[in-house]
mmCIF file of C-alpha atoms in Angstrom:
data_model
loop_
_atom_site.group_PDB
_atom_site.id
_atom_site.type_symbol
_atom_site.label_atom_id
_atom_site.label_comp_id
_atom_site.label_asym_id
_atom_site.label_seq_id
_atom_site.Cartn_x
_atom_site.Cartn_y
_atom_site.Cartn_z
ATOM 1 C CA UNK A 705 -6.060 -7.488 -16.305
ATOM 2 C CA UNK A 706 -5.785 -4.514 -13.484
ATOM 3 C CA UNK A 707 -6.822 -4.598 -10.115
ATOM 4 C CA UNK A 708 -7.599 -1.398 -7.597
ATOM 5 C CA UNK A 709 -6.359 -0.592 -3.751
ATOM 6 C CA UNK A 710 -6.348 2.116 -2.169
ATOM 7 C CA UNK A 711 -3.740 3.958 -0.218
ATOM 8 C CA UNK A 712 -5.893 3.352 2.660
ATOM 9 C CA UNK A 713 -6.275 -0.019 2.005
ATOM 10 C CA UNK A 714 -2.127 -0.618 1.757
ATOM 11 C CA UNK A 715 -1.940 1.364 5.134
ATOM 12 C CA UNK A 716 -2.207 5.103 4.060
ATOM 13 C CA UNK A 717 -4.300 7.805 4.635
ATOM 14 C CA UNK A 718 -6.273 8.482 1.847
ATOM 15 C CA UNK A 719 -8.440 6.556 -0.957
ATOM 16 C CA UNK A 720 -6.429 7.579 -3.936
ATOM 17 C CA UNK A 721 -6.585 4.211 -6.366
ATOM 18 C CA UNK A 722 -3.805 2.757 -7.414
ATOM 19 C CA UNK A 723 -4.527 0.132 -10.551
ATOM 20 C CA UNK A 724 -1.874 -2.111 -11.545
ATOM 21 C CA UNK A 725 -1.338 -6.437 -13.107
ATOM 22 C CA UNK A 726 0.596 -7.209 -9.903
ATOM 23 C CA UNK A 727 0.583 -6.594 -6.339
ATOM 24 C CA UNK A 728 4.368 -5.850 -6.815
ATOM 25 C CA UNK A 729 3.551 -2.945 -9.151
ATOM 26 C CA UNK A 730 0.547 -1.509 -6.701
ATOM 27 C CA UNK A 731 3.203 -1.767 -3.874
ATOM 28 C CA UNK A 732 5.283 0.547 -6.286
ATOM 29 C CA UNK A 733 2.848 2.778 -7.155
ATOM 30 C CA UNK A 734 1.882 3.129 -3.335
ATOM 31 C CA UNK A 735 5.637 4.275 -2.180
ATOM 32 C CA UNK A 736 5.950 6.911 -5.309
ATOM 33 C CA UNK A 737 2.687 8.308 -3.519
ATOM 34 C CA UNK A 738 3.576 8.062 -0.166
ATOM 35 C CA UNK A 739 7.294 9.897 -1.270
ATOM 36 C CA UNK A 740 4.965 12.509 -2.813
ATOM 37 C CA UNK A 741 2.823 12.706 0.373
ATOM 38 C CA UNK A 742 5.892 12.605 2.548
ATOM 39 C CA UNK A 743 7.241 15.699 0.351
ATOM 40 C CA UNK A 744 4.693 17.741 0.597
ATOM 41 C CA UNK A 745 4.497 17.309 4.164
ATOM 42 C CA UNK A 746 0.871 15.810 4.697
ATOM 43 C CA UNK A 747 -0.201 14.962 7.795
ATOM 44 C CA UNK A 748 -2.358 12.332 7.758
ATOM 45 C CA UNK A 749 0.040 10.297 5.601
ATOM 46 C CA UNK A 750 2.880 11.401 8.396
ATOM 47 C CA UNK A 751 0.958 9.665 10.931
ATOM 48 C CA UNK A 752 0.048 6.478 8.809
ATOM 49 C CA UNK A 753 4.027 6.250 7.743
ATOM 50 C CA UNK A 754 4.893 6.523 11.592
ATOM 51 C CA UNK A 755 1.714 3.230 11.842
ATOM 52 C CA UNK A 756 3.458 1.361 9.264
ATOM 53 C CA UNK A 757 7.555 2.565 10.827
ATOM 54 C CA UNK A 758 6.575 1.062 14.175
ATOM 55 C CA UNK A 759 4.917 -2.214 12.371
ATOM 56 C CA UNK A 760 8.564 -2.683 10.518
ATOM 57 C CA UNK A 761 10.416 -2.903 13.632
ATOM 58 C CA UNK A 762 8.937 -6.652 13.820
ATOM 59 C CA UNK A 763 10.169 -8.323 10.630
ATOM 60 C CA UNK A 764 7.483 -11.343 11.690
ATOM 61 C CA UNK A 765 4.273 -8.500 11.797
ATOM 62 C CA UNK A 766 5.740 -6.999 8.458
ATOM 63 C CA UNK A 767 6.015 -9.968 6.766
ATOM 64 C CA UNK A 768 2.305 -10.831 7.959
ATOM 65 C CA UNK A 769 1.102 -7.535 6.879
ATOM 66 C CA UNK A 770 2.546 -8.071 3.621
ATOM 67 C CA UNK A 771 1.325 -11.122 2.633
ATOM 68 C CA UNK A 772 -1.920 -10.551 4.235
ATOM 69 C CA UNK A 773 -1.970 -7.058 1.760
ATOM 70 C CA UNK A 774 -0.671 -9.392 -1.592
ATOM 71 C CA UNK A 775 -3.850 -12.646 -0.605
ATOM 72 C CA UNK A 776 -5.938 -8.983 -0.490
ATOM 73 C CA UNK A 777 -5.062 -7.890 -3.790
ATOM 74 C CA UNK A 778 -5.037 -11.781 -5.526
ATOM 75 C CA UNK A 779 -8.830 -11.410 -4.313
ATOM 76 C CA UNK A 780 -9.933 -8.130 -6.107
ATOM 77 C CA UNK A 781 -11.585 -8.961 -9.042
ATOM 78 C CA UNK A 782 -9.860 -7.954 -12.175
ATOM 79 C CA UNK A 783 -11.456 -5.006 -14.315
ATOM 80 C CA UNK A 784 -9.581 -3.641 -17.716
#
């Protein structure tokens, strides 16, 4: 079974959907976009990746935010 997040939802700018079995994968599927994003240049999703830059200089809040982000997705109800 899948499950949905957003890029918004994982800290981004945007609500593309990313659908994947595992939070693992969606995490995966949520850098690939946010290298694309980055790429290209986009601002909003510069200004979310400098949000989440300043949250990884505290290990402690990163691991938080992490966890918080995988109970998140282990909530979403599964869809095919």
């Amino acid at each position: 079974m899948m499950k949905t997040m957003t890029c918004r939802q994982l800290g981004g700018a945007c609500d593309k959907a990313f659908q994947a079995a595992t939070f693992d994968e969606i995490a995966q599927l949520s850098k690939t976009h946010g290298t694309e994003m980055f790429k290209k240049g986009d601002a909003a999703h510069l200004e979310a990746m400098q949000a989440m830059s300043e949250l990884m200089k505290s290990p402690d809040k990163m691991k938080a935010w992490f966890e918080a982000k995988k109970r998140e997705f282990e909530t979403l109800p599964d869809h095919l």
